[in-house]
Amino acid sequence: MTLLEQIRENAKKANKRIVLPEGEEERTLKAADIILGEGIAQLVLIGNPDTIANNAKELGLSNISKATIVDPKTFDKKQKYAEIMAEIRAAKGMTVEKALKQLDSPYFLGTLMIKAGDADGLVAGAICSTADTIRPALQYIKTAPGIKTVSGAFIVVSPKTEYGQDGIFVFADCAVTIAPTAEQLADIAVISAKTGKALAGIDPKVAMLSFSTKGSAQHECVDKVVEATKLAQAAAPELDIDGELQLDAALVQKVADLKAPGSHVAGKANVLIFPSLEAGNIGYKLVQRLGGASAVGPILQGMAAPVNDLSRGCFVEDIIDMVAITALQAAAM
């Protein structure tokens, strides 16, 4: 069984309720039909019920009736949600009247379903921008307790099974925070370890990456990673976190023995924390394109409830996998 197959199986056991705000969209409907047919998750589809029913009929889909359909124009909890929104953002000038208008957006409506406890997670982005998906979550769900930084991780599966945990890694941050501070890097390290354990079933060994290993180079960029390592270790002493480490020292035991003897992480790392977004983004694409690895994500981390963004070029299978991942994130919380 592949990792993604295992994630889907585990999601079935979690039985979480996931919102799909783009409920009328063709790929979303096709994915929803499979998700409901296989029991991967319970689903809430947001959209016009007649449009959803007609589109499902034209596509020959037989399981959409198992979903809960929510019409933004007639949903009976909009007043309650608007009051929640007005209370949370009163200092920003939000009123119930303004909130009711905002709830015409399926992305805000789906987010408030989570906030109100009527759903466990959300997946969107097949037809909207990342900002449209994430902005409502940042405003109303906010970050998890003890975490101030939202980041984007990839689960990377390499054919080189001698590295990581049988070739499985978490790479972060590859999608959100452009130039993280030491404090942000520490946040990213701790939450990425939890992502690896919850989604990929790995025993996290977290490497704080740099162009230096244990003082081999001197630079303010190295100092930042050193400080981040100390902060992450203090925040989560139960985790194996070490740095600063060059990539070869993080992955290859012979190199680790020379450059970082005695480290519990060097040579065994399976969670790689990159010092900047450009390094992380380039890194995962290099192993994907040149190394033959598969990369699943970005998986949004650090939110108080899981919200995940799709690419507008996504395929049906991508939506299914992201719903399964979101369900497991919800279960872990």
mmCIF file of C-alpha atoms in Angstrom:
data_model
loop_
_atom_site.group_PDB
_atom_site.id
_atom_site.type_symbol
_atom_site.label_atom_id
_atom_site.label_comp_id
_atom_site.label_asym_id
_atom_site.label_seq_id
_atom_site.Cartn_x
_atom_site.Cartn_y
_atom_site.Cartn_z
ATOM 1 C CA MET A 1 0.000 0.000 0.000
ATOM 2 C CA THR A 2 1.388 3.410 -0.973
ATOM 3 C CA LEU A 3 1.517 6.315 1.467
ATOM 4 C CA LEU A 4 -1.409 8.080 -0.215
ATOM 5 C CA GLU A 5 -3.459 4.877 -0.130
ATOM 6 C CA GLN A 6 -2.698 4.567 3.581
ATOM 7 C CA ILE A 7 -3.708 8.206 4.146
ATOM 8 C CA ARG A 8 -7.060 7.522 2.480
ATOM 9 C CA GLU A 9 -7.605 4.411 4.597
ATOM 10 C CA ASN A 10 -6.765 6.292 7.788
ATOM 11 C CA ALA A 11 -9.118 9.109 6.773
ATOM 12 C CA LYS A 12 -11.964 6.605 6.540
ATOM 13 C CA LYS A 13 -11.380 5.691 10.174
ATOM 14 C CA ALA A 14 -11.302 9.363 11.199
ATOM 15 C CA ASN A 15 -14.738 9.975 9.578
ATOM 16 C CA LYS A 16 -14.408 13.769 9.599
ATOM 17 C CA ARG A 17 -16.735 16.334 8.018
ATOM 18 C CA ILE A 18 -14.968 18.392 5.343
ATOM 19 C CA VAL A 19 -16.373 21.460 3.565
ATOM 20 C CA LEU A 20 -15.912 21.935 -0.190
ATOM 21 C CA PRO A 21 -16.932 25.539 -0.939
ATOM 22 C CA GLU A 22 -16.630 24.998 -4.703
ATOM 23 C CA GLY A 23 -19.485 22.512 -4.706
ATOM 24 C CA GLU A 24 -20.715 23.250 -8.231
ATOM 25 C CA GLU A 25 -17.303 22.809 -9.908
ATOM 26 C CA GLU A 26 -16.829 19.722 -12.110
ATOM 27 C CA ARG A 27 -13.583 18.324 -10.668
ATOM 28 C CA THR A 28 -14.829 18.955 -7.145
ATOM 29 C CA LEU A 29 -18.039 17.063 -7.843
ATOM 30 C CA LYS A 30 -16.177 14.134 -9.397
ATOM 31 C CA ALA A 31 -13.846 13.999 -6.392
ATOM 32 C CA ALA A 32 -16.769 14.285 -3.980
ATOM 33 C CA ASP A 33 -18.509 11.366 -5.682
ATOM 34 C CA ILE A 34 -15.477 9.139 -5.108
ATOM 35 C CA ILE A 35 -14.898 10.385 -1.553
ATOM 36 C CA LEU A 36 -18.511 9.689 -0.602
ATOM 37 C CA GLY A 37 -18.573 6.365 -2.425
ATOM 38 C CA GLU A 38 -15.446 5.120 -0.660
ATOM 39 C CA GLY A 39 -16.325 6.653 2.723
ATOM 40 C CA ILE A 40 -13.131 8.731 2.916
ATOM 41 C CA ALA A 41 -14.947 11.608 4.627
ATOM 42 C CA GLN A 42 -18.324 13.174 5.205
ATOM 43 C CA LEU A 43 -18.786 16.163 2.888
ATOM 44 C CA VAL A 44 -20.515 19.516 2.883
ATOM 45 C CA LEU A 45 -20.893 20.972 -0.622
ATOM 46 C CA ILE A 46 -21.604 24.695 -0.827
ATOM 47 C CA GLY A 47 -23.581 25.906 -3.828
ATOM 48 C CA ASN A 48 -26.985 26.058 -5.426
ATOM 49 C CA PRO A 49 -28.690 22.698 -4.800
ATOM 50 C CA ASP A 50 -30.321 22.599 -8.234
ATOM 51 C CA THR A 51 -27.049 23.395 -9.995
ATOM 52 C CA ILE A 52 -25.199 20.750 -7.999
ATOM 53 C CA ALA A 53 -27.899 18.152 -8.729
ATOM 54 C CA ASN A 54 -28.005 18.971 -12.441
ATOM 55 C CA ASN A 55 -24.205 18.963 -12.784
ATOM 56 C CA ALA A 56 -23.979 15.654 -10.937
ATOM 57 C CA LYS A 57 -26.630 14.144 -13.219
ATOM 58 C CA GLU A 58 -24.836 15.318 -16.369
ATOM 59 C CA LEU A 59 -21.566 13.838 -15.058
ATOM 60 C CA GLY A 60 -23.226 10.530 -14.191
ATOM 61 C CA LEU A 61 -22.388 10.788 -10.490
ATOM 62 C CA SER A 62 -24.369 8.580 -8.123
ATOM 63 C CA ASN A 63 -23.116 9.465 -4.632
ATOM 64 C CA ILE A 64 -23.579 13.245 -4.401
ATOM 65 C CA SER A 65 -26.907 12.795 -2.603
ATOM 66 C CA LYS A 66 -24.899 11.515 0.379
ATOM 67 C CA ALA A 67 -23.382 14.991 0.867
ATOM 68 C CA THR A 68 -24.894 17.827 2.861
ATOM 69 C CA ILE A 69 -25.724 20.631 0.418
ATOM 70 C CA VAL A 70 -25.602 24.194 1.750
ATOM 71 C CA ASP A 71 -27.013 27.088 -0.268
ATOM 72 C CA PRO A 72 -25.395 30.391 0.838
ATOM 73 C CA LYS A 73 -28.587 32.271 -0.034
ATOM 74 C CA THR A 74 -30.902 30.251 2.217
ATOM 75 C CA PHE A 75 -28.663 28.712 4.901
ATOM 76 C CA ASP A 76 -30.458 29.025 8.229
ATOM 77 C CA LYS A 77 -27.337 29.559 10.357
ATOM 78 C CA LYS A 78 -26.077 32.679 8.575
ATOM 79 C CA GLN A 79 -27.372 34.990 11.318
ATOM 80 C CA LYS A 80 -25.570 32.956 13.993
ATOM 81 C CA TYR A 81 -22.371 32.952 11.952
ATOM 82 C CA ALA A 82 -22.605 36.691 11.330
ATOM 83 C CA GLU A 83 -22.834 37.319 15.056
ATOM 84 C CA ILE A 84 -19.705 35.204 15.602
ATOM 85 C CA MET A 85 -17.875 37.180 12.912
ATOM 86 C CA ALA A 86 -18.928 40.527 14.344
ATOM 87 C CA GLU A 87 -17.701 39.515 17.790
ATOM 88 C CA ILE A 88 -14.313 38.251 16.548
ATOM 89 C CA ARG A 89 -13.571 41.270 14.360
ATOM 90 C CA ALA A 90 -15.382 44.024 16.202
ATOM 91 C CA ALA A 91 -12.120 45.939 16.562
ATOM 92 C CA LYS A 92 -11.789 45.873 12.765
ATOM 93 C CA GLY A 93 -15.212 47.428 12.316
ATOM 94 C CA MET A 94 -17.074 44.233 11.479
ATOM 95 C CA THR A 95 -20.824 44.390 12.055
ATOM 96 C CA VAL A 96 -23.518 41.750 11.714
ATOM 97 C CA GLU A 97 -24.761 43.486 8.579
ATOM 98 C CA LYS A 98 -21.319 43.454 6.960
ATOM 99 C CA ALA A 99 -20.784 39.852 8.028
ATOM 100 C CA LEU A 100 -24.054 38.725 6.424
ATOM 101 C CA LYS A 101 -22.879 40.145 3.102
ATOM 102 C CA GLN A 102 -19.485 38.464 3.518
ATOM 103 C CA LEU A 103 -21.214 35.135 4.121
ATOM 104 C CA ASP A 104 -22.521 35.215 0.567
ATOM 105 C CA SER A 105 -18.987 34.034 -0.259
ATOM 106 C CA PRO A 106 -18.777 30.236 -0.024
ATOM 107 C CA TYR A 107 -15.218 30.560 1.297
ATOM 108 C CA PHE A 108 -16.265 32.668 4.291
ATOM 109 C CA LEU A 109 -19.352 30.519 4.839
ATOM 110 C CA GLY A 110 -17.282 27.317 4.813
ATOM 111 C CA THR A 111 -14.756 28.833 7.208
ATOM 112 C CA LEU A 112 -17.470 29.867 9.658
ATOM 113 C CA MET A 113 -18.923 26.360 9.555
ATOM 114 C CA ILE A 114 -15.611 25.189 11.007
ATOM 115 C CA LYS A 115 -15.467 28.020 13.532
ATOM 116 C CA ALA A 116 -18.997 27.213 14.706
ATOM 117 C CA GLY A 117 -18.205 23.514 15.066
ATOM 118 C CA ASP A 118 -20.376 22.403 12.156
ATOM 119 C CA ALA A 119 -17.428 21.025 10.157
ATOM 120 C CA ASP A 120 -13.886 19.821 10.806
ATOM 121 C CA GLY A 121 -11.914 21.174 7.847
ATOM 122 C CA LEU A 122 -12.050 22.844 4.443
ATOM 123 C CA VAL A 123 -10.490 22.284 1.023
ATOM 124 C CA ALA A 124 -10.755 24.861 -1.779
ATOM 125 C CA GLY A 125 -8.743 26.521 -4.522
ATOM 126 C CA ALA A 126 -9.747 24.668 -7.676
ATOM 127 C CA ILE A 127 -11.264 27.892 -9.020
ATOM 128 C CA CYS A 128 -10.096 30.596 -6.595
ATOM 129 C CA SER A 129 -6.806 32.141 -5.540
ATOM 130 C CA THR A 130 -4.809 31.042 -2.506
ATOM 131 C CA ALA A 131 -5.709 34.356 -0.846
ATOM 132 C CA ASP A 132 -9.440 33.639 -1.225
ATOM 133 C CA THR A 133 -8.960 30.274 0.496
ATOM 134 C CA ILE A 134 -6.642 31.358 3.283
ATOM 135 C CA ARG A 135 -7.800 34.889 4.153
ATOM 136 C CA PRO A 136 -11.075 33.841 5.857
ATOM 137 C CA ALA A 137 -9.207 31.212 7.878
ATOM 138 C CA LEU A 138 -6.591 33.698 9.049
ATOM 139 C CA GLN A 139 -9.311 36.131 10.088
ATOM 140 C CA TYR A 140 -11.655 33.744 11.892
ATOM 141 C CA ILE A 141 -9.999 30.393 12.639
ATOM 142 C CA LYS A 142 -6.559 31.857 13.353
ATOM 143 C CA THR A 143 -3.463 29.901 14.379
ATOM 144 C CA ALA A 144 -3.259 26.931 16.744
ATOM 145 C CA PRO A 145 -2.443 27.516 20.442
ATOM 146 C CA GLY A 146 1.272 28.156 20.874
ATOM 147 C CA ILE A 147 1.807 28.624 17.122
ATOM 148 C CA LYS A 148 2.079 32.061 15.549
ATOM 149 C CA THR A 149 3.262 31.069 12.088
ATOM 150 C CA VAL A 150 1.298 29.588 9.201
ATOM 151 C CA SER A 151 3.426 27.533 6.820
ATOM 152 C CA GLY A 152 3.142 25.196 3.871
ATOM 153 C CA ALA A 153 4.588 21.676 3.979
ATOM 154 C CA PHE A 154 4.990 18.963 1.375
ATOM 155 C CA ILE A 155 5.044 15.255 2.016
ATOM 156 C CA VAL A 156 7.813 14.009 -0.257
ATOM 157 C CA VAL A 157 8.218 10.350 -1.159
ATOM 158 C CA SER A 158 11.598 9.564 -2.696
ATOM 159 C CA PRO A 159 12.567 6.394 -4.550
ATOM 160 C CA LYS A 160 15.799 6.583 -2.536
ATOM 161 C CA THR A 161 14.428 4.607 0.396
ATOM 162 C CA GLU A 162 17.758 4.623 2.210
ATOM 163 C CA TYR A 163 17.104 8.263 3.109
ATOM 164 C CA GLY A 164 14.495 9.675 5.457
ATOM 165 C CA GLN A 165 12.051 7.116 6.810
ATOM 166 C CA ASP A 166 11.947 4.638 3.925
ATOM 167 C CA GLY A 167 12.151 7.574 1.519
ATOM 168 C CA ILE A 168 9.407 9.598 3.232
ATOM 169 C CA PHE A 169 10.026 13.233 4.223
ATOM 170 C CA VAL A 170 8.286 16.421 5.232
ATOM 171 C CA PHE A 171 9.690 19.588 3.585
ATOM 172 C CA ALA A 172 8.795 23.032 5.037
ATOM 173 C CA ASP A 173 8.241 25.882 4.535
ATOM 174 C CA CYS A 174 7.765 25.629 0.786
ATOM 175 C CA ALA A 175 4.719 27.820 0.266
ATOM 176 C CA VAL A 176 3.924 30.611 2.735
ATOM 177 C CA THR A 177 6.552 32.461 4.805
ATOM 178 C CA ILE A 178 9.116 34.075 2.523
ATOM 179 C CA ALA A 179 11.855 35.084 4.961
ATOM 180 C CA PRO A 180 11.112 33.473 8.334
ATOM 181 C CA THR A 181 12.634 34.802 11.526
ATOM 182 C CA ALA A 182 14.263 32.477 14.044
ATOM 183 C CA GLU A 183 10.991 32.386 15.977
ATOM 184 C CA GLN A 184 9.030 31.538 12.839
ATOM 185 C CA LEU A 185 11.486 28.802 11.857
ATOM 186 C CA ALA A 186 11.081 27.270 15.304
ATOM 187 C CA ASP A 187 7.283 27.318 14.885
ATOM 188 C CA ILE A 188 7.608 25.703 11.458
ATOM 189 C CA ALA A 189 9.886 22.990 12.839
ATOM 190 C CA VAL A 190 7.531 21.981 15.650
ATOM 191 C CA ILE A 191 4.359 21.946 13.548
ATOM 192 C CA SER A 192 6.096 20.120 10.658
ATOM 193 C CA ALA A 193 7.125 17.329 13.019
ATOM 194 C CA LYS A 194 3.487 16.969 14.048
ATOM 195 C CA THR A 195 2.431 16.940 10.380
ATOM 196 C CA GLY A 196 4.891 14.150 9.626
ATOM 197 C CA LYS A 197 3.659 12.039 12.519
ATOM 198 C CA ALA A 198 -0.055 12.627 11.892
ATOM 199 C CA LEU A 199 -0.103 12.264 8.122
ATOM 200 C CA ALA A 200 2.869 10.141 7.123
ATOM 201 C CA GLY A 201 3.229 8.071 10.280
ATOM 202 C CA ILE A 202 6.910 8.904 10.631
ATOM 203 C CA ASP A 203 8.935 9.214 13.814
ATOM 204 C CA PRO A 204 10.035 12.819 13.223
ATOM 205 C CA LYS A 205 13.741 13.615 13.072
ATOM 206 C CA VAL A 206 13.887 17.343 12.391
ATOM 207 C CA ALA A 207 16.873 18.918 10.657
ATOM 208 C CA MET A 208 17.244 22.693 10.675
ATOM 209 C CA LEU A 209 19.021 23.178 7.357
ATOM 210 C CA SER A 210 21.770 25.636 6.505
ATOM 211 C CA PHE A 211 24.930 25.949 4.428
ATOM 212 C CA SER A 212 26.811 25.317 7.664
ATOM 213 C CA THR A 213 27.065 22.323 9.989
ATOM 214 C CA LYS A 214 27.768 22.934 13.663
ATOM 215 C CA GLY A 215 29.708 26.151 13.170
ATOM 216 C CA SER A 216 31.565 25.243 9.970
ATOM 217 C CA ALA A 217 30.634 28.657 8.534
ATOM 218 C CA GLN A 218 29.993 32.033 10.108
ATOM 219 C CA HIS A 219 27.190 34.287 8.909
ATOM 220 C CA GLU A 220 24.071 35.963 10.241
ATOM 221 C CA CYS A 221 21.975 33.478 8.228
ATOM 222 C CA VAL A 222 23.635 30.664 10.146
ATOM 223 C CA ASP A 223 23.060 32.476 13.429
ATOM 224 C CA LYS A 224 19.333 32.593 12.652
ATOM 225 C CA VAL A 225 19.148 28.823 12.164
ATOM 226 C CA VAL A 226 21.163 28.197 15.341
ATOM 227 C CA GLU A 227 18.772 30.386 17.309
ATOM 228 C CA ALA A 228 15.746 28.746 15.700
ATOM 229 C CA THR A 229 17.065 25.326 16.693
ATOM 230 C CA LYS A 230 17.394 26.373 20.329
ATOM 231 C CA LEU A 231 13.882 27.842 20.347
ATOM 232 C CA ALA A 232 12.351 24.756 18.753
ATOM 233 C CA GLN A 233 14.133 22.426 21.180
ATOM 234 C CA ALA A 234 12.889 24.497 24.116
ATOM 235 C CA ALA A 235 9.330 24.588 22.762
ATOM 236 C CA ALA A 236 9.175 20.842 22.105
ATOM 237 C CA PRO A 237 11.814 19.016 24.162
ATOM 238 C CA GLU A 238 10.131 15.698 23.394
ATOM 239 C CA LEU A 239 11.057 16.012 19.694
ATOM 240 C CA ASP A 240 14.369 15.151 18.034
ATOM 241 C CA ILE A 241 15.430 18.499 16.538
ATOM 242 C CA ASP A 242 18.983 19.442 15.600
ATOM 243 C CA GLY A 243 20.839 22.089 13.630
ATOM 244 C CA GLU A 244 22.372 23.834 12.030
ATOM 245 C CA LEU A 245 22.964 21.029 9.477
ATOM 246 C CA GLN A 246 23.929 20.932 5.844
ATOM 247 C CA LEU A 247 21.736 18.683 3.749
ATOM 248 C CA ASP A 248 24.333 15.932 3.340
ATOM 249 C CA ALA A 249 24.956 15.874 7.080
ATOM 250 C CA ALA A 250 21.210 15.643 7.661
ATOM 251 C CA LEU A 251 20.697 12.707 5.296
ATOM 252 C CA VAL A 252 23.904 10.676 4.975
ATOM 253 C CA GLN A 253 25.154 8.815 8.043
ATOM 254 C CA LYS A 254 28.808 8.733 6.939
ATOM 255 C CA VAL A 255 28.792 12.502 6.488
ATOM 256 C CA ALA A 256 26.919 12.954 9.757
ATOM 257 C CA ASP A 257 29.542 10.936 11.621
ATOM 258 C CA LEU A 258 32.201 13.337 10.372
ATOM 259 C CA LYS A 259 30.372 16.648 10.643
ATOM 260 C CA ALA A 260 27.907 16.126 13.522
ATOM 261 C CA PRO A 261 29.010 13.153 15.642
ATOM 262 C CA GLY A 262 26.607 12.265 18.416
ATOM 263 C CA SER A 263 23.579 13.932 16.815
ATOM 264 C CA HIS A 264 20.269 12.066 17.146
ATOM 265 C CA VAL A 265 19.081 13.653 13.888
ATOM 266 C CA ALA A 266 22.076 13.937 11.553
ATOM 267 C CA GLY A 267 22.117 11.104 9.040
ATOM 268 C CA LYS A 268 18.524 10.160 9.917
ATOM 269 C CA ALA A 269 16.526 13.337 9.192
ATOM 270 C CA ASN A 270 13.043 12.971 7.730
ATOM 271 C CA VAL A 271 11.663 16.457 8.439
ATOM 272 C CA LEU A 272 13.659 19.110 6.596
ATOM 273 C CA ILE A 273 13.219 22.724 7.661
ATOM 274 C CA PHE A 274 14.558 25.122 5.046
ATOM 275 C CA PRO A 275 15.953 28.514 6.090
ATOM 276 C CA SER A 276 13.826 30.436 3.565
ATOM 277 C CA LEU A 277 10.857 29.974 1.291
ATOM 278 C CA GLU A 278 12.988 30.162 -1.842
ATOM 279 C CA ALA A 279 15.237 27.352 -0.577
ATOM 280 C CA GLY A 280 12.250 25.183 0.339
ATOM 281 C CA ASN A 281 10.379 25.797 -2.897
ATOM 282 C CA ILE A 282 13.443 25.127 -5.023
ATOM 283 C CA GLY A 283 14.363 22.095 -2.920
ATOM 284 C CA TYR A 284 11.093 20.206 -3.247
ATOM 285 C CA LYS A 285 10.885 20.923 -6.983
ATOM 286 C CA LEU A 286 14.454 19.707 -7.512
ATOM 287 C CA VAL A 287 13.831 16.349 -5.872
ATOM 288 C CA GLN A 288 10.499 16.080 -7.670
ATOM 289 C CA ARG A 289 11.768 16.885 -11.172
ATOM 290 C CA LEU A 290 15.328 15.567 -11.082
ATOM 291 C CA GLY A 291 15.111 12.966 -8.340
ATOM 292 C CA GLY A 292 11.867 11.282 -9.314
ATOM 293 C CA ALA A 293 10.199 11.958 -5.976
ATOM 294 C CA SER A 294 6.475 12.573 -5.562
ATOM 295 C CA ALA A 295 5.398 15.638 -3.605
ATOM 296 C CA VAL A 296 1.967 16.113 -2.026
ATOM 297 C CA GLY A 297 0.968 19.591 -0.960
ATOM 298 C CA PRO A 298 1.220 22.323 -0.020
ATOM 299 C CA ILE A 299 -0.389 21.287 3.247
ATOM 300 C CA LEU A 300 -1.263 24.362 5.278
ATOM 301 C CA GLN A 301 0.073 24.042 8.830
ATOM 302 C CA GLY A 302 -0.353 26.045 11.988
ATOM 303 C CA MET A 303 -4.076 26.809 11.794
ATOM 304 C CA ALA A 304 -6.371 26.038 14.718
ATOM 305 C CA ALA A 305 -8.398 23.896 12.296
ATOM 306 C CA PRO A 306 -7.276 22.500 8.944
ATOM 307 C CA VAL A 307 -7.817 24.580 5.800
ATOM 308 C CA ASN A 308 -6.032 23.505 2.636
ATOM 309 C CA ASP A 309 -5.510 25.174 -0.715
ATOM 310 C CA LEU A 310 -5.579 23.483 -4.116
ATOM 311 C CA SER A 311 -3.891 24.512 -7.320
ATOM 312 C CA ARG A 312 -6.259 25.827 -9.960
ATOM 313 C CA GLY A 313 -4.709 23.227 -12.243
ATOM 314 C CA CYS A 314 -5.481 20.399 -9.830
ATOM 315 C CA PHE A 315 -6.807 17.014 -10.857
ATOM 316 C CA VAL A 316 -9.641 15.029 -9.299
ATOM 317 C CA GLU A 317 -7.144 12.767 -7.502
ATOM 318 C CA ASP A 318 -5.462 15.830 -5.979
ATOM 319 C CA ILE A 319 -8.749 16.925 -4.420
ATOM 320 C CA ILE A 320 -9.407 13.450 -3.024
ATOM 321 C CA ASP A 321 -5.932 13.269 -1.491
ATOM 322 C CA MET A 322 -6.202 16.747 0.015
ATOM 323 C CA VAL A 323 -9.573 15.951 1.567
ATOM 324 C CA ALA A 324 -8.072 12.799 3.117
ATOM 325 C CA ILE A 325 -5.096 14.798 4.419
ATOM 326 C CA THR A 326 -7.398 17.462 5.849
ATOM 327 C CA ALA A 327 -9.427 14.788 7.613
ATOM 328 C CA LEU A 328 -6.295 13.381 9.234
ATOM 329 C CA GLN A 329 -5.152 16.843 10.285
ATOM 330 C CA ALA A 330 -8.538 17.331 11.940
ATOM 331 C CA ALA A 331 -8.244 13.974 13.685
ATOM 332 C CA ALA A 332 -4.796 14.876 14.998
ATOM 333 C CA MET A 333 -6.182 18.071 16.520
#
